[in-house]
Amino acid sequence: MLEVAALRQLTHDLAAAIGAMGLQTGEFGKPELVEMSAREAEKIFQGYAKAKPSKEDAYAAARAFLRGQKLDAWQKDLVASAVAEPIQEMSGVTVLGSRRLLELLGSYEAEAKRGDLWRLTWHGLLYSYFNYVPSLARDESTQAGWEALRAFLERTWPLIDQQVGRELVPDWIGILRKEHEVLTAAPVEKYSRAYLRGETEVTDRLAADLGIPPSSWFWHALVLDTVERATDDTDAEFRGLLPRLLNLIQGKPGFRDEALEAILIRYHACKGSPQDEQLRDYVCQSTVWKNPKLKAAGIATAWNRVPDTVWEMVLGWVNKQNLEDFFGILAARNNADEGRLDFWSKYLTQVTWTRLVFGRDTMILKRENPNIRDLIAREEGAYAQLTGKPEVDAFMMRIGSYLFIEFSKKPNACYVYQSDQLPFEPYLRHYDGGTSDLAAGYNTNCALRIVHREGWASRAEADLRRLGISPDRPDVRRAVSTGAATASTMRGRNADTGVTVFRKEASASDSDVPSLRALLSRFPGALMDDLRKADGGGRLWIKDPDQRVALASRLEERGFKWANSRQAWYYVER
């Protein structure tokens, strides 16, 4: 009986103890409430573990340091979080660029070796390490200061790691234990390799736990290192990595232009450099580099980052797409292709400029027709509109020294004009579409008028040959020239529209021998034969056995003319 009484008393005392702890509402043996409290405590701990001082206080400490003032113990801890912060009152300089930085880091390191360095002070320096923005650096000393900070963190990390121990480890300590490579002289190598394998989880966790901001040098280095590694691969491997590279750039747009420059130059070096629609559509977006045709109008200036041959490659892709879109979507809507797409495709490598001109009906149809909507979006900033014929669209293209105007609906003919004798401006935003501009050749002289009646293709091919234009040779590589509808060496602005236009104006420098030699060096096999004499007789000749379109266009712009008798170009002296 005594045992039973003792058991009852023990049970009563246990229940009272549980009640006193506030656990009577939970089922004994179920740890949900304890786990919830633990999670809350962990959250609070992690917050304190990477807490940063007031930004204003840290900024004030950094400013005092740069002014040569002696910091007290509290300010010395504060300044760690602001060593990469530009101080506006001192023309944007940072503590990283100060001559006293090494002294400051040395004092921190001495404390770390004694075990006296406050962990949050070291975390503040880590924060500054990732918040460094190279583009804001004023001089080489700032970059050198950042390198010194990195080396300090790498040296002292083992001391901090040891000091923390294994209990209640902050997230940023945990991730650094696994990813300490981020403090080495090759901080992004591991992560760029992972990106190329399609693995982004580690980098995402690193950014979250270490608080790496979007503007950090880390992302700049990661993007460029990833791109550099991809461009070092074979053509096939590089092209296979393009979707991942573009996805990376989209996610880190602040470093887009440098990456795109490297990608486009490498792609141009690929054998044949076949069109890549994803690359074309991305780089030609109005929010990225814009349509390459707009470079000639001084709008898409980002294309100046790459050599002309690279720009010409993408311009060729756009021209090809324009040709296919016009006849495959616009003319086909009116059953008016009549074999024109197949015909003009035979001259595709010689097309150096295109422009779409949309009628009112097409602009209305974009609301319900996704193909037309996408087409107009791709041509944003480059297309024009027809005001006189709402049901008709037009297509401009330049081949050699001629500008061609095709219309999307019968019975309109194709008009061919000499590009230096146009009856209209090629960069206007609006055209009537009739005999006052695009179809002026109906009433006045034009170089050629192609009427699309039965048998037109064979007649047109013969007429084009008489103009010196023959179908592409199968082995001719894509070569486009300046992208301007009219030959240009002088830029001006149309008084009515404000749009930049180009006009031909030859000068003595057009026949300058050194510049011509530099031009010809880009076209192996092309030769210069200068037969000019002191008394004014003779001519300067350029011979190109391969008769490359790109070279022909450049020579034409300089004032050269083609001589059928010698199958060569000669400079027209003025």
Coordinates of C-alpha atoms in Angstrom, one line a residue:
M1 CA 0.0 0.0 0.0
L2 CA 2.8 2.3 0.8
E3 CA 4.2 1.7 -2.7
V4 CA 0.9 2.6 -4.3
A5 CA 0.6 5.8 -2.3
A6 CA 4.1 6.8 -3.2
L7 CA 3.4 6.2 -6.9
R8 CA 0.3 8.4 -6.7
Q9 CA 2.2 11.1 -5.0
L10 CA 5.0 11.0 -7.7
T11 CA 2.4 11.2 -10.4
H12 CA 0.8 14.2 -8.8
D13 CA 4.1 16.0 -8.3
L14 CA 5.1 15.3 -12.0
A15 CA 1.8 16.7 -13.3
A16 CA 2.2 19.8 -11.1
A17 CA 5.7 20.3 -12.5
I18 CA 4.5 19.9 -16.1
G19 CA 1.8 22.4 -15.4
A20 CA 4.2 24.9 -13.9
M21 CA 6.2 24.8 -17.1
G22 CA 3.2 25.6 -19.2
L23 CA 3.2 22.3 -21.1
Q24 CA -0.1 21.0 -19.9
T25 CA -1.8 21.8 -23.3
G26 CA 0.6 19.6 -25.2
E27 CA 0.7 15.9 -25.3
F28 CA 3.7 14.7 -23.2
G29 CA 6.3 13.1 -25.5
K30 CA 5.4 15.3 -28.5
P31 CA 8.2 18.0 -29.0
E32 CA 6.3 20.4 -31.3
L33 CA 6.2 23.2 -28.8
V34 CA 9.8 22.7 -27.9
E35 CA 10.9 22.6 -31.6
M36 CA 8.9 25.8 -32.3
S37 CA 10.6 27.6 -29.5
A38 CA 14.0 26.3 -30.6
R39 CA 13.4 27.5 -34.2
E40 CA 12.5 30.9 -32.9
A41 CA 15.6 31.0 -30.8
E42 CA 17.7 29.9 -33.7
K43 CA 16.2 32.6 -35.9
I44 CA 17.0 35.2 -33.3
F45 CA 20.5 33.8 -32.9
Q46 CA 21.2 33.9 -36.6
G47 CA 20.0 37.5 -36.8
Y48 CA 22.4 38.5 -34.0
A49 CA 25.2 36.4 -35.5
K50 CA 25.4 38.6 -38.6
A51 CA 24.0 41.8 -37.2
K52 CA 25.6 45.0 -38.6
P53 CA 26.0 48.3 -36.8
S54 CA 24.0 51.3 -37.8
K55 CA 24.9 52.3 -41.3
E56 CA 25.2 56.0 -40.2
D57 CA 27.5 55.1 -37.3
A58 CA 29.7 52.9 -39.5
Y59 CA 29.8 55.7 -42.2
A60 CA 30.8 58.3 -39.6
A61 CA 33.6 56.0 -38.3
A62 CA 35.0 55.6 -41.8
R63 CA 34.8 59.3 -42.4
A64 CA 36.7 60.0 -39.1
F65 CA 39.3 57.4 -40.1
L66 CA 39.9 59.0 -43.5
R67 CA 40.2 62.4 -41.8
G68 CA 43.1 61.0 -39.7
Q69 CA 41.2 61.1 -36.4
K70 CA 42.1 58.5 -33.8
L71 CA 39.3 55.9 -33.4
D72 CA 38.1 54.6 -30.0
A73 CA 37.5 50.9 -29.5
W74 CA 33.9 51.2 -30.5
Q75 CA 34.6 53.2 -33.7
K76 CA 37.3 50.7 -34.6
D77 CA 34.7 47.9 -34.6
L78 CA 32.2 50.1 -36.5
V79 CA 34.6 51.0 -39.4
A80 CA 35.0 47.4 -40.4
S81 CA 31.5 47.4 -42.0
A82 CA 32.3 50.6 -44.0
V83 CA 35.8 50.1 -45.4
A84 CA 34.4 49.8 -49.0
E85 CA 31.8 52.6 -48.6
P86 CA 32.6 55.8 -50.7
I87 CA 32.7 58.8 -48.4
Q88 CA 30.9 61.6 -50.3
E89 CA 32.3 64.4 -48.2
M90 CA 35.8 63.3 -49.3
S91 CA 35.1 63.0 -53.0
G92 CA 34.0 59.4 -52.9
V93 CA 37.2 57.9 -51.5
T94 CA 37.1 54.7 -49.4
V95 CA 39.0 53.3 -46.5
L96 CA 40.2 50.6 -48.9
G97 CA 42.2 53.3 -50.7
S98 CA 43.7 54.8 -47.6
R99 CA 47.4 54.5 -46.8
R100 CA 46.5 53.6 -43.2
L101 CA 44.4 50.5 -44.3
L102 CA 47.3 48.1 -43.7
E103 CA 47.8 49.5 -40.2
L104 CA 44.1 49.0 -39.5
L105 CA 44.1 45.4 -40.8
G106 CA 47.3 44.6 -38.9
S107 CA 45.6 45.6 -35.6
Y108 CA 42.6 43.4 -36.4
E109 CA 44.9 40.5 -37.2
A110 CA 46.8 40.9 -33.9
E111 CA 43.5 40.8 -32.1
A112 CA 42.5 37.7 -34.0
K113 CA 45.7 35.9 -33.1
R114 CA 45.1 36.7 -29.4
G115 CA 41.5 35.5 -29.7
D116 CA 40.2 39.1 -28.9
L117 CA 38.8 40.1 -32.3
W118 CA 35.0 40.4 -32.0
R119 CA 33.4 38.0 -34.4
L120 CA 30.9 40.6 -35.6
T121 CA 33.9 42.9 -36.5
W122 CA 35.3 40.1 -38.7
H123 CA 31.9 39.7 -40.2
G124 CA 31.8 43.4 -40.9
L125 CA 35.0 43.1 -42.9
L126 CA 33.5 40.1 -44.7
Y127 CA 30.5 42.3 -45.6
S128 CA 32.8 45.0 -46.9
Y129 CA 34.7 42.5 -48.9
F130 CA 31.6 41.5 -50.8
N131 CA 30.2 45.1 -51.1
Y132 CA 33.2 46.3 -53.0
V133 CA 32.2 47.6 -56.4
P134 CA 35.2 47.9 -58.8
S135 CA 33.6 50.5 -61.0
L136 CA 33.5 52.9 -58.1
A137 CA 37.2 52.5 -57.4
R138 CA 39.0 55.8 -57.8
D139 CA 42.5 54.5 -58.3
E140 CA 44.7 51.4 -58.2
S141 CA 45.3 51.9 -54.5
T142 CA 41.6 51.0 -53.8
Q143 CA 41.9 47.8 -55.8
A144 CA 45.1 47.0 -53.9
G145 CA 43.3 47.7 -50.7
W146 CA 40.6 45.3 -51.6
E147 CA 43.2 42.6 -52.4
A148 CA 44.8 43.3 -49.0
L149 CA 41.4 42.8 -47.3
R150 CA 40.9 39.5 -49.1
A151 CA 44.3 38.3 -48.1
F152 CA 43.5 39.3 -44.5
L153 CA 40.2 37.4 -44.5
E154 CA 41.9 34.3 -45.9
R155 CA 44.7 34.4 -43.3
T156 CA 42.4 35.0 -40.3
W157 CA 39.5 32.7 -41.3
P158 CA 41.1 29.6 -39.6
L159 CA 41.4 31.7 -36.4
I160 CA 37.7 32.7 -36.5
D161 CA 36.6 29.2 -37.4
Q162 CA 38.4 27.8 -34.5
Q163 CA 37.1 30.4 -32.1
V164 CA 33.5 29.7 -33.0
G165 CA 33.6 26.0 -32.2
R166 CA 30.9 23.5 -33.2
E167 CA 27.9 24.6 -31.1
L168 CA 25.4 27.3 -32.2
V169 CA 27.2 28.0 -35.5
P170 CA 26.0 31.1 -37.5
D171 CA 24.9 30.4 -41.1
W172 CA 27.7 32.5 -42.5
I173 CA 30.3 30.5 -40.5
G174 CA 28.7 27.2 -41.7
I175 CA 28.7 28.2 -45.4
L176 CA 32.3 29.5 -45.2
R177 CA 33.4 26.2 -43.7
K178 CA 32.2 24.5 -46.9
E179 CA 33.0 27.3 -49.3
H180 CA 36.2 28.9 -48.0
E181 CA 37.4 29.2 -51.7
V182 CA 35.5 32.4 -51.9
L183 CA 38.3 34.0 -49.8
T184 CA 41.1 32.8 -52.0
A185 CA 42.9 34.5 -55.0
A186 CA 40.6 32.5 -57.3
P187 CA 37.3 33.3 -55.5
V188 CA 34.8 32.4 -58.4
E189 CA 36.6 29.5 -60.2
K190 CA 34.6 26.8 -58.4
Y191 CA 31.3 28.5 -58.9
S192 CA 31.8 29.4 -62.6
R193 CA 32.6 25.7 -63.3
A194 CA 29.4 24.8 -61.5
Y195 CA 27.4 27.2 -63.5
L196 CA 28.6 25.7 -66.7
R197 CA 27.4 22.3 -65.4
G198 CA 24.0 23.8 -64.7
E199 CA 24.5 23.8 -60.9
T200 CA 23.5 27.0 -59.2
E201 CA 22.3 25.9 -55.8
V202 CA 25.7 26.4 -54.0
T203 CA 26.1 29.9 -55.4
D204 CA 22.5 30.8 -54.4
R205 CA 23.1 29.5 -50.9
L206 CA 26.4 31.4 -50.7
A207 CA 24.8 34.6 -51.8
A208 CA 22.0 34.2 -49.3
D209 CA 24.1 33.3 -46.2
L210 CA 26.8 35.8 -46.9
G211 CA 24.5 38.6 -48.0
I212 CA 26.3 39.2 -51.3
P213 CA 24.5 42.2 -53.0
P214 CA 23.6 42.3 -56.7
S215 CA 26.3 45.0 -57.3
S216 CA 29.1 43.0 -55.8
W217 CA 32.4 42.3 -57.6
F218 CA 31.5 38.7 -57.0
W219 CA 28.8 38.6 -59.6
H220 CA 30.9 40.6 -62.1
A221 CA 33.8 38.1 -61.7
L222 CA 31.5 35.1 -61.8
V223 CA 29.8 36.2 -65.0
L224 CA 33.0 37.0 -66.8
D225 CA 34.8 33.9 -65.6
T226 CA 31.9 31.7 -66.7
V227 CA 31.8 33.3 -70.1
E228 CA 35.6 33.1 -70.5
R229 CA 35.6 29.4 -69.6
A230 CA 32.8 28.8 -72.1
T231 CA 34.6 30.7 -74.9
D232 CA 37.7 28.6 -74.4
D233 CA 35.7 25.5 -75.3
T234 CA 35.4 24.0 -78.8
D235 CA 32.8 25.5 -81.2
A236 CA 30.3 22.8 -80.5
E237 CA 30.7 23.0 -76.7
F238 CA 30.6 26.8 -76.7
R239 CA 27.4 26.9 -78.8
G240 CA 25.8 24.2 -76.5
L241 CA 26.5 26.4 -73.5
L242 CA 24.9 29.5 -74.9
P243 CA 21.5 29.0 -73.3
R244 CA 23.1 28.8 -69.9
L245 CA 25.3 31.8 -70.5
L246 CA 22.3 33.9 -71.6
N247 CA 20.3 32.8 -68.6
L248 CA 23.2 33.8 -66.4
I249 CA 23.4 37.2 -68.0
Q250 CA 19.7 37.8 -67.7
G251 CA 19.9 37.1 -64.0
K252 CA 22.9 39.5 -63.6
P253 CA 22.1 42.3 -66.1
G254 CA 24.5 44.7 -64.4
F255 CA 27.5 42.9 -66.1
R256 CA 25.6 42.1 -69.4
D257 CA 27.5 44.2 -71.9
E258 CA 31.0 42.9 -71.2
A259 CA 29.7 39.3 -71.3
L260 CA 27.8 39.8 -74.5
E261 CA 30.9 41.4 -76.1
A262 CA 32.9 38.3 -75.4
I263 CA 30.1 35.9 -76.4
L264 CA 29.5 37.6 -79.8
I265 CA 33.2 37.8 -80.7
R266 CA 33.6 34.1 -79.8
Y267 CA 30.5 33.2 -81.8
H268 CA 31.8 35.0 -84.8
A269 CA 34.9 32.9 -84.7
C270 CA 32.8 29.7 -84.8
K271 CA 33.2 27.9 -88.2
G272 CA 30.5 29.3 -90.5
S273 CA 29.0 31.2 -87.6
P274 CA 25.5 29.9 -88.3
Q275 CA 22.5 32.0 -87.1
D276 CA 21.6 31.4 -83.5
E277 CA 18.0 32.6 -83.0
Q278 CA 18.2 32.7 -79.2
L279 CA 21.3 34.8 -79.2
R280 CA 19.9 37.0 -82.0
D281 CA 16.6 37.6 -80.2
Y282 CA 18.2 38.3 -76.9
V283 CA 20.9 40.8 -78.0
C284 CA 18.5 42.6 -80.4
Q285 CA 15.9 43.3 -77.7
S286 CA 15.1 47.0 -77.2
T287 CA 16.2 46.7 -73.6
V288 CA 19.5 45.1 -74.5
W289 CA 21.6 46.1 -77.5
K290 CA 18.7 47.0 -79.8
N291 CA 18.3 46.1 -83.4
P292 CA 21.8 46.3 -85.1
K293 CA 20.3 48.3 -88.0
L294 CA 19.9 51.2 -85.6
K295 CA 23.7 51.5 -85.2
A296 CA 23.8 53.4 -88.4
A297 CA 21.3 55.9 -87.1
G298 CA 23.4 56.5 -84.0
I299 CA 20.8 54.8 -81.7
A300 CA 22.1 51.3 -80.9
T301 CA 25.5 52.5 -79.7
A302 CA 26.2 49.2 -77.8
W303 CA 27.2 47.7 -81.1
N304 CA 30.3 49.8 -81.1
R305 CA 31.7 47.5 -78.5
V306 CA 32.4 44.8 -81.0
P307 CA 34.3 44.8 -84.3
D308 CA 32.3 45.6 -87.5
T309 CA 32.6 42.0 -88.7
V310 CA 30.7 40.8 -85.5
W311 CA 28.1 43.5 -85.9
E312 CA 27.7 42.6 -89.5
M313 CA 27.2 38.9 -88.6
V314 CA 24.2 39.7 -86.4
L315 CA 22.9 42.3 -88.9
G316 CA 22.9 39.5 -91.5
W317 CA 20.8 37.4 -89.2
V318 CA 18.3 40.2 -88.8
N319 CA 18.2 40.9 -92.5
K320 CA 17.5 37.2 -93.2
Q321 CA 14.8 37.2 -90.6
N322 CA 13.2 40.3 -92.1
L323 CA 13.2 38.8 -95.6
E324 CA 11.5 35.6 -94.3
D325 CA 9.0 37.6 -92.2
F326 CA 8.0 39.9 -94.9
F327 CA 7.3 37.3 -97.5
G328 CA 6.3 34.5 -95.1
I329 CA 3.9 36.5 -92.9
L330 CA 3.0 39.8 -94.6
A331 CA 3.0 39.0 -98.3
A332 CA 1.6 35.5 -97.6
R333 CA -1.4 37.1 -95.8
N334 CA -2.4 38.5 -99.2
N335 CA -1.4 35.5 -101.2
A336 CA 1.2 37.7 -102.9
D337 CA 4.5 35.9 -102.3
E338 CA 4.6 34.7 -106.0
G339 CA 7.9 32.9 -105.3
R340 CA 9.6 36.2 -104.2
L341 CA 11.0 34.7 -100.9
D342 CA 12.8 31.9 -102.9
F343 CA 14.0 34.4 -105.5
W344 CA 15.5 36.9 -103.1
S345 CA 17.0 34.2 -100.9
K346 CA 19.4 33.6 -103.7
Y347 CA 20.9 37.0 -103.0
L348 CA 20.7 36.9 -99.3
T349 CA 24.5 37.2 -98.5
Q350 CA 24.6 40.4 -100.5
V351 CA 21.8 42.1 -98.6
T352 CA 23.5 44.7 -96.4
W353 CA 20.4 46.5 -95.0
T354 CA 16.7 46.0 -94.6
R355 CA 13.8 47.9 -93.2
L356 CA 10.1 46.9 -92.8
V357 CA 7.4 49.4 -93.4
F358 CA 4.0 48.5 -91.9
G359 CA 0.6 49.5 -93.1
R360 CA -2.2 50.5 -90.8
D361 CA -4.0 47.1 -91.1
T362 CA -0.9 45.3 -90.0
M363 CA -0.5 47.6 -87.0
I364 CA -4.1 46.8 -86.0
L365 CA -3.7 43.1 -86.5
K366 CA -0.9 42.9 -84.0
R367 CA -3.5 42.9 -81.3
E368 CA -4.8 39.5 -82.3
N369 CA -2.1 38.0 -84.4
P370 CA 0.9 36.8 -82.3
N371 CA 3.2 36.4 -85.3
I372 CA 2.7 40.0 -86.4
R373 CA 2.9 41.2 -82.8
D374 CA 6.3 39.4 -82.4
L375 CA 7.5 40.8 -85.7
I376 CA 6.7 44.4 -84.8
A377 CA 8.3 43.9 -81.4
R378 CA 11.5 42.6 -82.9
E379 CA 11.7 45.7 -85.2
E380 CA 11.0 48.2 -82.4
G381 CA 12.7 51.5 -83.2
A382 CA 13.7 50.4 -86.7
Y383 CA 10.4 50.1 -88.7
A384 CA 8.4 52.8 -90.5
Q385 CA 4.7 53.1 -91.3
L386 CA 2.7 53.5 -94.5
T387 CA 0.0 56.2 -94.3
G388 CA -1.4 56.1 -97.8
K389 CA -2.1 52.4 -98.3
P390 CA -3.5 50.9 -95.1
E391 CA -3.7 47.4 -96.5
V392 CA -0.2 47.3 -97.9
D393 CA 3.2 46.8 -96.3
A394 CA 6.6 47.5 -97.8
F395 CA 10.1 46.0 -97.6
M396 CA 13.4 47.9 -98.2
M397 CA 16.7 46.1 -98.8
R398 CA 20.0 47.2 -100.1
I399 CA 22.1 45.0 -102.5
G400 CA 25.3 46.5 -103.7
S401 CA 24.7 50.1 -104.7
Y402 CA 20.9 49.7 -105.2
L403 CA 17.9 50.0 -102.9
F404 CA 15.0 47.7 -103.6
I405 CA 11.4 48.3 -102.6
E406 CA 9.0 45.4 -102.5
F407 CA 5.3 45.6 -101.6
S408 CA 3.1 43.0 -99.9
K409 CA 0.1 43.2 -102.2
K410 CA -0.6 43.0 -105.9
P411 CA -0.4 44.8 -108.4
N412 CA 2.6 46.7 -107.0
A413 CA 5.9 46.3 -108.7
C414 CA 9.3 46.1 -107.1
Y415 CA 11.2 49.4 -107.6
V416 CA 15.0 49.5 -107.7
Y417 CA 16.8 52.8 -107.1
Q418 CA 20.4 53.8 -107.0
S419 CA 21.1 54.3 -103.4
D420 CA 22.8 57.7 -103.9
Q421 CA 19.8 58.9 -106.0
L422 CA 16.9 58.1 -103.8
P423 CA 13.6 60.0 -104.3
F424 CA 13.0 59.7 -100.5
E425 CA 14.9 59.6 -97.2
P426 CA 15.6 56.0 -96.1
Y427 CA 15.2 56.7 -92.4
L428 CA 11.8 58.5 -92.3
R429 CA 9.2 57.2 -89.8
H430 CA 6.3 57.6 -92.2
Y431 CA 5.8 57.1 -96.0
D432 CA 2.8 57.5 -98.2
G433 CA 3.8 54.4 -100.2
G434 CA 2.7 55.9 -103.5
T435 CA 4.4 57.7 -106.4
S436 CA 5.4 60.6 -104.0
D437 CA 8.0 58.4 -102.4
L438 CA 8.5 54.6 -102.4
A439 CA 6.8 54.0 -105.7
A440 CA 8.2 57.1 -107.4
G441 CA 9.8 54.9 -110.0
Y442 CA 6.3 54.4 -111.6
N443 CA 6.4 57.9 -113.0
T444 CA 10.1 58.7 -113.0
N445 CA 13.3 57.0 -113.9
C446 CA 14.6 54.2 -111.7
A447 CA 17.3 51.7 -112.1
L448 CA 14.9 48.8 -112.6
R449 CA 11.2 48.0 -112.3
I450 CA 10.3 44.4 -111.7
V451 CA 6.7 43.4 -112.5
H452 CA 5.6 40.1 -111.0
R453 CA 3.9 38.5 -114.0
E454 CA 4.4 34.9 -115.1
G455 CA 8.0 34.3 -115.8
W456 CA 9.1 37.3 -113.8
A457 CA 11.9 35.6 -111.9
S458 CA 14.0 34.7 -114.9
R459 CA 13.6 38.1 -116.4
A460 CA 14.5 39.8 -113.1
E461 CA 17.6 37.6 -112.7
A462 CA 18.8 38.7 -116.2
D463 CA 18.0 42.4 -115.4
L464 CA 19.9 42.2 -112.1
R465 CA 23.0 40.7 -113.9
R466 CA 23.0 43.8 -116.1
L467 CA 23.2 45.9 -112.9
G468 CA 26.2 43.8 -111.8
I469 CA 24.2 41.7 -109.3
S470 CA 24.4 37.9 -109.6
P471 CA 23.0 35.2 -107.3
D472 CA 25.2 34.2 -104.3
R473 CA 27.9 31.7 -104.9
P474 CA 27.3 28.6 -102.6
D475 CA 30.7 29.0 -101.0
V476 CA 30.4 32.7 -100.2
R477 CA 30.4 33.4 -96.4
R478 CA 27.9 35.8 -95.0
A479 CA 29.4 39.3 -95.5
V480 CA 27.5 42.5 -94.8
S481 CA 28.8 46.0 -94.9
T482 CA 27.7 49.2 -93.1
G483 CA 24.0 48.6 -92.5
A484 CA 23.2 52.1 -93.8
A485 CA 20.8 52.4 -96.7
T486 CA 22.9 55.1 -98.3
A487 CA 26.7 55.1 -98.5
S488 CA 28.0 57.2 -95.7
T489 CA 31.0 59.1 -94.5
M490 CA 29.1 62.1 -93.2
R491 CA 26.3 62.2 -90.7
G492 CA 23.5 64.7 -90.6
R493 CA 20.0 65.0 -89.3
N494 CA 16.7 65.3 -91.2
A495 CA 15.2 68.7 -90.3
D496 CA 11.6 67.4 -90.4
T497 CA 12.0 64.2 -88.4
G498 CA 15.1 64.7 -86.3
V499 CA 16.2 61.2 -87.4
T500 CA 19.9 60.8 -88.2
V501 CA 20.5 60.2 -91.9
F502 CA 23.6 59.7 -94.0
R503 CA 24.8 61.3 -97.1
K504 CA 27.7 60.5 -99.4
E505 CA 30.5 63.0 -99.5
A506 CA 33.8 61.9 -100.8
S507 CA 37.0 63.5 -99.6
A508 CA 40.7 63.3 -100.3
S509 CA 41.1 60.9 -97.4
D510 CA 38.9 58.3 -99.2
S511 CA 41.8 57.4 -101.5
D512 CA 44.4 57.7 -98.7
V513 CA 46.8 54.8 -99.3
P514 CA 47.6 53.9 -95.7
S515 CA 44.0 53.6 -94.7
L516 CA 43.2 51.6 -97.9
R517 CA 46.1 49.2 -97.0
A518 CA 44.6 48.8 -93.6
L519 CA 41.2 48.0 -95.1
L520 CA 42.6 45.6 -97.6
S521 CA 44.5 43.7 -94.9
R522 CA 41.2 42.5 -93.7
F523 CA 40.5 40.9 -97.2
P524 CA 43.3 38.4 -98.1
G525 CA 44.0 38.4 -101.8
A526 CA 42.8 41.9 -102.5
L527 CA 45.4 44.1 -104.2
M528 CA 46.1 47.8 -104.7
D529 CA 47.5 49.1 -108.0
D530 CA 48.2 52.8 -107.7
L531 CA 48.8 54.1 -111.3
R532 CA 48.3 57.8 -110.5
K533 CA 51.0 60.2 -111.8
A534 CA 52.2 63.5 -110.5
D535 CA 50.7 65.3 -113.5
G536 CA 47.2 64.0 -112.6
G537 CA 47.1 61.1 -115.0
G538 CA 46.3 57.5 -114.2
R539 CA 44.0 55.9 -111.6
L540 CA 44.1 54.1 -108.2
W541 CA 42.8 50.5 -108.7
I542 CA 41.7 47.8 -106.3
K543 CA 41.4 44.2 -107.4
D544 CA 39.6 41.5 -105.5
P545 CA 39.6 38.1 -107.2
D546 CA 36.9 36.9 -104.8
Q547 CA 34.7 39.9 -105.5
R548 CA 33.6 40.1 -101.8
V549 CA 30.5 42.1 -101.2
A550 CA 31.8 43.6 -97.9
L551 CA 34.9 45.0 -99.6
A552 CA 32.8 46.3 -102.5
S553 CA 30.5 48.2 -100.3
R554 CA 33.4 49.8 -98.4
L555 CA 35.1 50.8 -101.6
E556 CA 31.9 52.3 -103.0
E557 CA 31.5 54.4 -99.8
R558 CA 35.0 55.8 -100.3
G559 CA 34.0 56.9 -103.8
F560 CA 35.3 54.0 -105.9
K561 CA 33.5 52.9 -109.1
W562 CA 33.4 49.4 -110.7
A563 CA 35.0 48.9 -114.1
N564 CA 33.6 45.9 -116.0
S565 CA 36.4 46.1 -118.5
R566 CA 39.1 45.4 -115.8
Q567 CA 36.9 43.7 -113.3
A568 CA 38.3 46.0 -110.7
W569 CA 37.5 49.1 -108.7
Y570 CA 38.9 52.6 -109.5
Y571 CA 38.9 55.8 -107.5
V572 CA 37.0 58.7 -109.1
E573 CA 39.2 61.7 -108.6
R574 CA 37.4 65.0 -108.0

